[in-house]
PDB file of C-alpha atoms in Angstrom:
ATOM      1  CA  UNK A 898      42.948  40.951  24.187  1.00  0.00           C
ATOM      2  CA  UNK A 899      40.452  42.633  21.702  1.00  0.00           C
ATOM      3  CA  UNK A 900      39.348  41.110  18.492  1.00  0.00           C
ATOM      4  CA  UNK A 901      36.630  41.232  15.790  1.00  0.00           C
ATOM      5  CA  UNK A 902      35.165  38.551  13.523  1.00  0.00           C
ATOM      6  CA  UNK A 903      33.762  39.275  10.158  1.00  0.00           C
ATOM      7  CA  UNK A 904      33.027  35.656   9.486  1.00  0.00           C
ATOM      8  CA  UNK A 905      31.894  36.084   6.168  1.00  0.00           C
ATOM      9  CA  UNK A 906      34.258  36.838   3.502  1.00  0.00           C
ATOM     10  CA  UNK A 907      32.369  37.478   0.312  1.00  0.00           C
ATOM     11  CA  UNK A 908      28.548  38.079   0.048  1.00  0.00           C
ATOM     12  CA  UNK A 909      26.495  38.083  -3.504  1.00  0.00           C
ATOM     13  CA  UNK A 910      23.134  39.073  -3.755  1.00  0.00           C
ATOM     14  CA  UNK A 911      21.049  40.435  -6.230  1.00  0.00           C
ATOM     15  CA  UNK A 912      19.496  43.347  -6.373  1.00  0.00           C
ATOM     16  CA  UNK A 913      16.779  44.484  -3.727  1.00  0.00           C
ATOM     17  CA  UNK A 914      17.511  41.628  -1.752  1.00  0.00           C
ATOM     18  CA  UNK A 915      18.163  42.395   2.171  1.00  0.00           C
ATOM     19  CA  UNK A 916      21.549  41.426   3.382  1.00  0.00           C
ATOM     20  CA  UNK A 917      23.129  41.076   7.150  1.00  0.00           C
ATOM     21  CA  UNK A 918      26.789  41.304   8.007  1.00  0.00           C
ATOM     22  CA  UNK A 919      27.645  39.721  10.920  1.00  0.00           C
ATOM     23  CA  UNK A 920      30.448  41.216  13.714  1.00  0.00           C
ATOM     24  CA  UNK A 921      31.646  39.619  16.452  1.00  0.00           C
ATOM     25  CA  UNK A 922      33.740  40.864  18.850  1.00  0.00           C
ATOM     26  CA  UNK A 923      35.931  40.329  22.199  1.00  0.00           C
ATOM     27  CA  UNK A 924      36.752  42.701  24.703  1.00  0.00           C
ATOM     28  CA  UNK A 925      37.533  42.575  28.591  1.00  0.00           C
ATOM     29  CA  UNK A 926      36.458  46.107  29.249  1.00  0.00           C
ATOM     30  CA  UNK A 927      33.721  47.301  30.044  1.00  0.00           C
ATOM     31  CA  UNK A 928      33.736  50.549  28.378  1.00  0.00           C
ATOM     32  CA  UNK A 929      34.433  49.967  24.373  1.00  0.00           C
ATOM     33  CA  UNK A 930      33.053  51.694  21.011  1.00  0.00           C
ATOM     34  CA  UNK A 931      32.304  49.842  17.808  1.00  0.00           C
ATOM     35  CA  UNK A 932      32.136  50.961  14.373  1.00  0.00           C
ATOM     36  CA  UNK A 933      31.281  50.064  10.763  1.00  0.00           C
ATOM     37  CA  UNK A 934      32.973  51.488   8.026  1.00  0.00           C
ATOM     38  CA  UNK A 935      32.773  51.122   4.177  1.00  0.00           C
ATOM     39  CA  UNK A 936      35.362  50.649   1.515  1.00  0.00           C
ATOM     40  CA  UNK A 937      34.410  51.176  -1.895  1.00  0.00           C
ATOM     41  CA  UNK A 938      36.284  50.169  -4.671  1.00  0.00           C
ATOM     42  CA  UNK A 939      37.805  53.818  -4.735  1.00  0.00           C
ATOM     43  CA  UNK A 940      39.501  52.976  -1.277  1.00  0.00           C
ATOM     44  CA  UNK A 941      38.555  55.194   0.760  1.00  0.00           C
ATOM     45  CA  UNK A 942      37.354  54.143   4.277  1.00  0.00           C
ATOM     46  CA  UNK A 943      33.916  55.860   4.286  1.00  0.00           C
ATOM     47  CA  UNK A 944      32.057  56.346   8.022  1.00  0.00           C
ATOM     48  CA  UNK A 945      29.083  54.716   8.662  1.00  0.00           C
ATOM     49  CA  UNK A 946      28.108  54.318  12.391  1.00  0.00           C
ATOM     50  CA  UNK A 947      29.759  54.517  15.786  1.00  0.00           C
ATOM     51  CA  UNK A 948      28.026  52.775  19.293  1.00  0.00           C
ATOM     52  CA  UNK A 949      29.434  52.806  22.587  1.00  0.00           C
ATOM     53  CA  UNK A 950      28.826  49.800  24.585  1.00  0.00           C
ATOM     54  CA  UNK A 951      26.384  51.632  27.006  1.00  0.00           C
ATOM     55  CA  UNK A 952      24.046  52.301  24.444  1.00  0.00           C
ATOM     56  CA  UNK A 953      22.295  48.739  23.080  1.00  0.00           C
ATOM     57  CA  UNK A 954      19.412  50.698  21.142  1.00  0.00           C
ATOM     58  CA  UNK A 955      19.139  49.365  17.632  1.00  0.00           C
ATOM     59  CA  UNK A 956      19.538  51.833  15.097  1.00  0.00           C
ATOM     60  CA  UNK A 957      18.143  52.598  12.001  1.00  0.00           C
ATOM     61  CA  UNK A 958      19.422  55.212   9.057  1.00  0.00           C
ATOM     62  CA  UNK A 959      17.881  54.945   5.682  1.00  0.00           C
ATOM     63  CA  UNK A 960      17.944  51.327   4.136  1.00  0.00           C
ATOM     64  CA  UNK A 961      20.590  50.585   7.106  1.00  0.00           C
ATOM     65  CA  UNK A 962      20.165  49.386  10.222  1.00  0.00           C
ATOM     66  CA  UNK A 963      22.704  48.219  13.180  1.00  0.00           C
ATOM     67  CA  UNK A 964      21.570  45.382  15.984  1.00  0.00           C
ATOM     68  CA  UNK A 965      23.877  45.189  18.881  1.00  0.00           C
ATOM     69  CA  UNK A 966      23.913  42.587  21.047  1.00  0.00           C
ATOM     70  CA  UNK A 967      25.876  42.511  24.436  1.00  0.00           C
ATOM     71  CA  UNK A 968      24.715  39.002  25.344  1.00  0.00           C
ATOM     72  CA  UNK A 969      26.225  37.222  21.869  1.00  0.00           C
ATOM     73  CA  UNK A 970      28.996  40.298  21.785  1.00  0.00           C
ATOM     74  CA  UNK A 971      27.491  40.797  18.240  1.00  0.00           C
ATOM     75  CA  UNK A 972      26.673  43.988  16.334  1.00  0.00           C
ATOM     76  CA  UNK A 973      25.262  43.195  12.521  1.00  0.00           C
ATOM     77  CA  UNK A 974      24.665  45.431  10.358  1.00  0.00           C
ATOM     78  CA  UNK A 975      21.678  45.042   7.215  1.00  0.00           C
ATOM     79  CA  UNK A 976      21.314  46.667   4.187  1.00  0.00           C
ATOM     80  CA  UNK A 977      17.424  46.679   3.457  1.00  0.00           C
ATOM     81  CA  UNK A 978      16.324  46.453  -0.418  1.00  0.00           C
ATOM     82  CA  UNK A 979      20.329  46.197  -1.613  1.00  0.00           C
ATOM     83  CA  UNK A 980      21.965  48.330  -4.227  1.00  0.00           C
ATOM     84  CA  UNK A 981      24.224  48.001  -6.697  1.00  0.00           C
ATOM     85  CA  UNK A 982      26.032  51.161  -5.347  1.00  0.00           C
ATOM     86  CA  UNK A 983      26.241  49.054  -1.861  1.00  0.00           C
ATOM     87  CA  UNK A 984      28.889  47.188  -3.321  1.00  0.00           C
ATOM     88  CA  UNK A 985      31.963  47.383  -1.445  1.00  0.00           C
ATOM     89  CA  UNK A 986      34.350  45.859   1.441  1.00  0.00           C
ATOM     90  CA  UNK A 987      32.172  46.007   4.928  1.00  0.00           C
ATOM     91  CA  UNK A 988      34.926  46.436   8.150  1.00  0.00           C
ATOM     92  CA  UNK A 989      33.397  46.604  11.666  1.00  0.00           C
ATOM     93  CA  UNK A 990      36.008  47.838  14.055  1.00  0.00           C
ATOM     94  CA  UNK A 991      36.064  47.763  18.142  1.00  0.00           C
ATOM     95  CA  UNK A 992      38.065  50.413  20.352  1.00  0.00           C
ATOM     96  CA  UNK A 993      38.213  50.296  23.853  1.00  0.00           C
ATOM     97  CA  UNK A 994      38.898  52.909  26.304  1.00  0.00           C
ATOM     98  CA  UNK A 995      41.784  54.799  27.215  1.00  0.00           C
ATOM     99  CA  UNK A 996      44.382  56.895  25.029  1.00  0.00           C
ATOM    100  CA  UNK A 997      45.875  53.850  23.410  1.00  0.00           C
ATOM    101  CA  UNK A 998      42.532  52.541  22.590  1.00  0.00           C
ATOM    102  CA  UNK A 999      42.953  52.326  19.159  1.00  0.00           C
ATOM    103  CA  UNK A1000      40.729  50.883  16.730  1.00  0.00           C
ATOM    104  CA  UNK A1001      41.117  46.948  16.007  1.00  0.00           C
ATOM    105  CA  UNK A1002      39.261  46.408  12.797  1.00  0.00           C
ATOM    106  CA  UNK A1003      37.730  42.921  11.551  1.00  0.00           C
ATOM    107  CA  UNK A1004      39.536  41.058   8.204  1.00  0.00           C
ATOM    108  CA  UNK A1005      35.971  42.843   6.204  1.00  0.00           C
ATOM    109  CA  UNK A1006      33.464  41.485   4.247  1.00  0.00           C
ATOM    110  CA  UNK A1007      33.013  41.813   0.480  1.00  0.00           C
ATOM    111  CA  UNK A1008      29.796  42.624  -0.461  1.00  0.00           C
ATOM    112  CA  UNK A1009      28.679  42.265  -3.855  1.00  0.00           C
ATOM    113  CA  UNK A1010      25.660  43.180  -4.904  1.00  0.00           C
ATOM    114  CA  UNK A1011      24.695  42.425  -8.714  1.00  0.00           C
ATOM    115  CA  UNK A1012      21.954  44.022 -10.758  1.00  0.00           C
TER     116      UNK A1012
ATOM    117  CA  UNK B1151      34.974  71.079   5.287  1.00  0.00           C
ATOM    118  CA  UNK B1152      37.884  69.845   3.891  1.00  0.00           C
ATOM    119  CA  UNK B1153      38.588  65.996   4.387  1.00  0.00           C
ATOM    120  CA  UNK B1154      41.843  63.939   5.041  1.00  0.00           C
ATOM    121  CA  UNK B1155      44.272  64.614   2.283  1.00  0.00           C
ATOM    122  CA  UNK B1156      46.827  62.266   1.686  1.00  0.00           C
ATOM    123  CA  UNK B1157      49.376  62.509  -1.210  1.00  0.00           C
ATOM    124  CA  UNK B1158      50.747  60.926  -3.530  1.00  0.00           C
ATOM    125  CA  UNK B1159      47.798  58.553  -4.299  1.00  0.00           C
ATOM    126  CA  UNK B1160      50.086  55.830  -5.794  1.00  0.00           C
ATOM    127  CA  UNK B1161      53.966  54.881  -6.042  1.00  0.00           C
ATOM    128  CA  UNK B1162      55.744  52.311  -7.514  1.00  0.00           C
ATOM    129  CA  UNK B1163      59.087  51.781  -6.038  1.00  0.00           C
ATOM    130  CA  UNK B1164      62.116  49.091  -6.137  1.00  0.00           C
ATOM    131  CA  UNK B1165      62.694  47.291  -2.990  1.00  0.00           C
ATOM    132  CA  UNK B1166      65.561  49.041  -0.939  1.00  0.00           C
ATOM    133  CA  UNK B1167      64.346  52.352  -2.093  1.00  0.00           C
ATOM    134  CA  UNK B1168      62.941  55.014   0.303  1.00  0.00           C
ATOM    135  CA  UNK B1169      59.202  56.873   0.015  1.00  0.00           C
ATOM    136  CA  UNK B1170      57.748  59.197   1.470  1.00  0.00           C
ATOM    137  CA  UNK B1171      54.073  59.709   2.154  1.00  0.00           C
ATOM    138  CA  UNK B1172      52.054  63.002   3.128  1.00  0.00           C
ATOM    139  CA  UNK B1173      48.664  63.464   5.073  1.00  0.00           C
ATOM    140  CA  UNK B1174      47.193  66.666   6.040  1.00  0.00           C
ATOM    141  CA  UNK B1175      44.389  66.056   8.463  1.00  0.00           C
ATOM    142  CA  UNK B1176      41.022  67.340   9.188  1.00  0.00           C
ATOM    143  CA  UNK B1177      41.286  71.097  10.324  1.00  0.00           C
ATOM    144  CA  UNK B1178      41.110  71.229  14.321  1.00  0.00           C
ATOM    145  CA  UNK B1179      41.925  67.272  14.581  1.00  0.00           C
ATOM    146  CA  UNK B1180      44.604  66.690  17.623  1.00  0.00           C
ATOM    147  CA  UNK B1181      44.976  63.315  16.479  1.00  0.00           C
ATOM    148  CA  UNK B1182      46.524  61.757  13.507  1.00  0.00           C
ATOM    149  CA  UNK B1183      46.959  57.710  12.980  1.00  0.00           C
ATOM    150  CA  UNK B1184      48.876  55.749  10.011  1.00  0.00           C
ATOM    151  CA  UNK B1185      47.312  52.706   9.175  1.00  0.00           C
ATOM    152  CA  UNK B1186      48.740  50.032   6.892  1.00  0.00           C
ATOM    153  CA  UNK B1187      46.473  48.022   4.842  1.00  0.00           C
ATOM    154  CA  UNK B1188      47.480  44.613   3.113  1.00  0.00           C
ATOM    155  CA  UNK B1189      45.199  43.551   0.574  1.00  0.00           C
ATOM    156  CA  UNK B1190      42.280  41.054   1.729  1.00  0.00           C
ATOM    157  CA  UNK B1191      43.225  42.759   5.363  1.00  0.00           C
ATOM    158  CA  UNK B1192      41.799  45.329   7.714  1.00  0.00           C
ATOM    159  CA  UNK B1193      43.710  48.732   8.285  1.00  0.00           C
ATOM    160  CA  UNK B1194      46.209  47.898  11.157  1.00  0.00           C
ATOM    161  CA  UNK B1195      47.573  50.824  13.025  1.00  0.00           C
ATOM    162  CA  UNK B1196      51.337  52.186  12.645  1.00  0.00           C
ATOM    163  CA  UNK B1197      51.330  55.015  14.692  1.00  0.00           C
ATOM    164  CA  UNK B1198      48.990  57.428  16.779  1.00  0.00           C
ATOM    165  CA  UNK B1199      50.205  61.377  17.699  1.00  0.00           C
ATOM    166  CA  UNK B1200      48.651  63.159  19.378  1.00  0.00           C
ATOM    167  CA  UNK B1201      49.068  67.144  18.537  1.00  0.00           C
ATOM    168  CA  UNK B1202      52.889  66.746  17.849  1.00  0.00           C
ATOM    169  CA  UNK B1203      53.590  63.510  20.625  1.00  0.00           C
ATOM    170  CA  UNK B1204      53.341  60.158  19.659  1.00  0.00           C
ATOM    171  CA  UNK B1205      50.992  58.219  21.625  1.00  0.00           C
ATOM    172  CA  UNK B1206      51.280  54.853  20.196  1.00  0.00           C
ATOM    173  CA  UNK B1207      54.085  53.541  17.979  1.00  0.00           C
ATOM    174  CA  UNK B1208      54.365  50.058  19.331  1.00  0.00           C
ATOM    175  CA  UNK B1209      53.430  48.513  15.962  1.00  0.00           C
ATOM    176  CA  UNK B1210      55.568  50.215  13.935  1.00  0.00           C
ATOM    177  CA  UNK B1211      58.507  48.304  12.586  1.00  0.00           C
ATOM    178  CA  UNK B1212      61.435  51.100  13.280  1.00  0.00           C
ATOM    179  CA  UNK B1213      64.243  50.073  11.707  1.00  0.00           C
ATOM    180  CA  UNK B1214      63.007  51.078   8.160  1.00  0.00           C
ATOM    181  CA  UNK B1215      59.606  53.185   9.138  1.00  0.00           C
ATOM    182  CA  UNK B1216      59.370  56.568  10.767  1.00  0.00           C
ATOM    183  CA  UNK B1217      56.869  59.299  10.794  1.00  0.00           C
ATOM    184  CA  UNK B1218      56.875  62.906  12.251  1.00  0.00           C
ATOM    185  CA  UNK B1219      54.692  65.353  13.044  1.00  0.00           C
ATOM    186  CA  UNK B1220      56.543  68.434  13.565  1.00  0.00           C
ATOM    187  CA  UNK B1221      53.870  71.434  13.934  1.00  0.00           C
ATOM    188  CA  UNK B1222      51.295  69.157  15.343  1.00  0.00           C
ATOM    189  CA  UNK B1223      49.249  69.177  12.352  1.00  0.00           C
ATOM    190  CA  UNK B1224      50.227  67.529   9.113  1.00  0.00           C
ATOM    191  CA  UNK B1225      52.831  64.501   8.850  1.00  0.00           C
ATOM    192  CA  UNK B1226      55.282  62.406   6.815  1.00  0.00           C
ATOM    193  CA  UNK B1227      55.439  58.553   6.921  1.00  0.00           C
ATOM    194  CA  UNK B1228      58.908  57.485   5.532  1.00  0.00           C
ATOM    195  CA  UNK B1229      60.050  54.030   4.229  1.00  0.00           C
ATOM    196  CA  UNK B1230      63.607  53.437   3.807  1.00  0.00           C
ATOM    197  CA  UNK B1231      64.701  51.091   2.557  1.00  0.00           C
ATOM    198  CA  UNK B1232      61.650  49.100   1.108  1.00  0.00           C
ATOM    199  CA  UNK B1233      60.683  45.467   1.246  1.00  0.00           C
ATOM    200  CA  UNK B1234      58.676  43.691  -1.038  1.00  0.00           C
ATOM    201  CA  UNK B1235      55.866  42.804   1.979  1.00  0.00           C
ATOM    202  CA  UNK B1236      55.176  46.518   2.314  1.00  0.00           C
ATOM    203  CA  UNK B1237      53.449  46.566  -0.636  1.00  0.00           C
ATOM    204  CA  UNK B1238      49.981  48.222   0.979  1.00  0.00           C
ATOM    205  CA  UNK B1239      47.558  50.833   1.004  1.00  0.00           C
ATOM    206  CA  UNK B1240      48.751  53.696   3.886  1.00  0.00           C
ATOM    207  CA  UNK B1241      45.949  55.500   5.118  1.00  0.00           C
ATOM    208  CA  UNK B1242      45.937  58.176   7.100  1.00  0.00           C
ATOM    209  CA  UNK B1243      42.644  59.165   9.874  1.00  0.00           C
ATOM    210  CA  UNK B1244      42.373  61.740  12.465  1.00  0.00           C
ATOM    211  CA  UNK B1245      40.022  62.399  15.291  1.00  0.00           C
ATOM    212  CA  UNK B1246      38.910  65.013  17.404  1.00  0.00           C
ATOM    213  CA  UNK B1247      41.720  63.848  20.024  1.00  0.00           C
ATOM    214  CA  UNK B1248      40.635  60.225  21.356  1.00  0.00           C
ATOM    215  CA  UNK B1249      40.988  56.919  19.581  1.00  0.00           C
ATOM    216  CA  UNK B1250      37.111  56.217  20.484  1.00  0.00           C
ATOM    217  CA  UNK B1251      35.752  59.370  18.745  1.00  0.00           C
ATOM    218  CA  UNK B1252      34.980  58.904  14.998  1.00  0.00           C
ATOM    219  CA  UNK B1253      38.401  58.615  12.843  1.00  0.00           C
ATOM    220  CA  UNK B1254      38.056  59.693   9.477  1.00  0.00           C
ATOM    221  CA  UNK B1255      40.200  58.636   6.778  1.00  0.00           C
ATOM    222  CA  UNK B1256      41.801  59.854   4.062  1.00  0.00           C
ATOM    223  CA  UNK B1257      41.658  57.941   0.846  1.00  0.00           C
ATOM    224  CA  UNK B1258      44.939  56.673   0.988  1.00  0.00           C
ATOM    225  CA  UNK B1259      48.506  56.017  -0.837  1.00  0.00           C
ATOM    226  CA  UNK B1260      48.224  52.361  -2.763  1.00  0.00           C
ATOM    227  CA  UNK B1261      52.756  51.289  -2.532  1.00  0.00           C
ATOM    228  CA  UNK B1262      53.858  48.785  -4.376  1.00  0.00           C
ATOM    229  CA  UNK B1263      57.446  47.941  -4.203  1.00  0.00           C
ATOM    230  CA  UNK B1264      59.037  45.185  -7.124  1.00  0.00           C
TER     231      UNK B1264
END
């Protein structure tokens, strides 16, 4: 069965700082996306990045940046030099392949970054 | 281009009432999902169509939720009658036309029900 892990519930950091959220996830295919979305305060689930599980190339946008992992069945995601408008609930979601393979999203993390 | 619209953006109800909740999805999506979200929780799926056939409706409790998609392009979620424990955000997403392409969402309907 297909699961992710956002072990960390609430992150604080200040300002500038650099920040990781982790993402684990279990799947028995061999063929599976992964995503990370945002959710600001507003509520809207806001896009970020989507990686199919051929493609283990770090990637890099801006102050973020994504490392997936096969081996650990990780895929982290950092904010470099934090703002306070990076404040918001982190999900990272897994789909696998196939017409019902609907996305499975992680519990989130709350990221709180403070001036 | 227009995103996900969703209406209303709130409702307060009385449990054994019924609501009713809109979405209107990105133009040239095939596929529409409801997602419930309870608070502290990620979005769990309700129901997947695809054009106006649903795909997936295996976790959709069906003796007081149902959903339509008539023209194969927007669709009505209906609760009737309410319980206190669906007290949630509904969001709505749509894709291209698989699950694995990029949903976006709409910003969602926030339910409580006293």
């Amino acid at each position: 069965a297909q699961k992710v892990t956002q072990a960390q519930t609430e992150i604080s950091v200040v300002e500038k700082e650099d920040v990781t959220l982790d993402c684990v996830y279990e799947t028995r295919d061999t063929t599976y996306y992964l995503f990370w979305y945002k959710q600001p305060p507003s509520g809207e689930l806001v896009f970020l990045i989507r990686r199919n599980s051929f493609d283990e190339q770090n990637e890099i946008s801006g102050r973020y940046s994504w490392n997936f992992q096969k081996s650990t069945s990780s895929f982290n995601f950092t904010i470099t030099a934090s703002q306070v408008v990076d404040s918001a609930v982190y999900f990272c979601a897994l789909s696998e392949g196939g017409s019902q393979g609907n996305l499975i999203f992680g519990k989130g993390t709350k990221l709180s970054v403070k001036p | 281009e227009a995103g996900v619209a969703q209406s209303p953006r709130y409702k307060i109800i009385e449990k054994r009432q019924s609501v009713a909740f809109w979405c209107n999805p990105i133009s040239g999506h095939a596929t529409l999902y409801w997602y419930q979200q309870i608070l502290g929780q990620g979005p769990k799926l309700l129901i997947q169509f695809q054009n106006n056939g649903v795909v997936d409706d295996s976790q959709l409790p069906k003796d007081r939720f149902s959903a339509e998609r008539l023209k194969g392009v927007d669709s009505t979620l209906k609760i009737q009658p309410a319980k206190l424990e669906d007290s949630a955000v509904y969001l709505c997403a749509s894709s291209l036309v698989t699950p694995q392409e990029t949903q976006y969402f709409g910003p969602g309907t926030r339910l409580l029900v006293l």
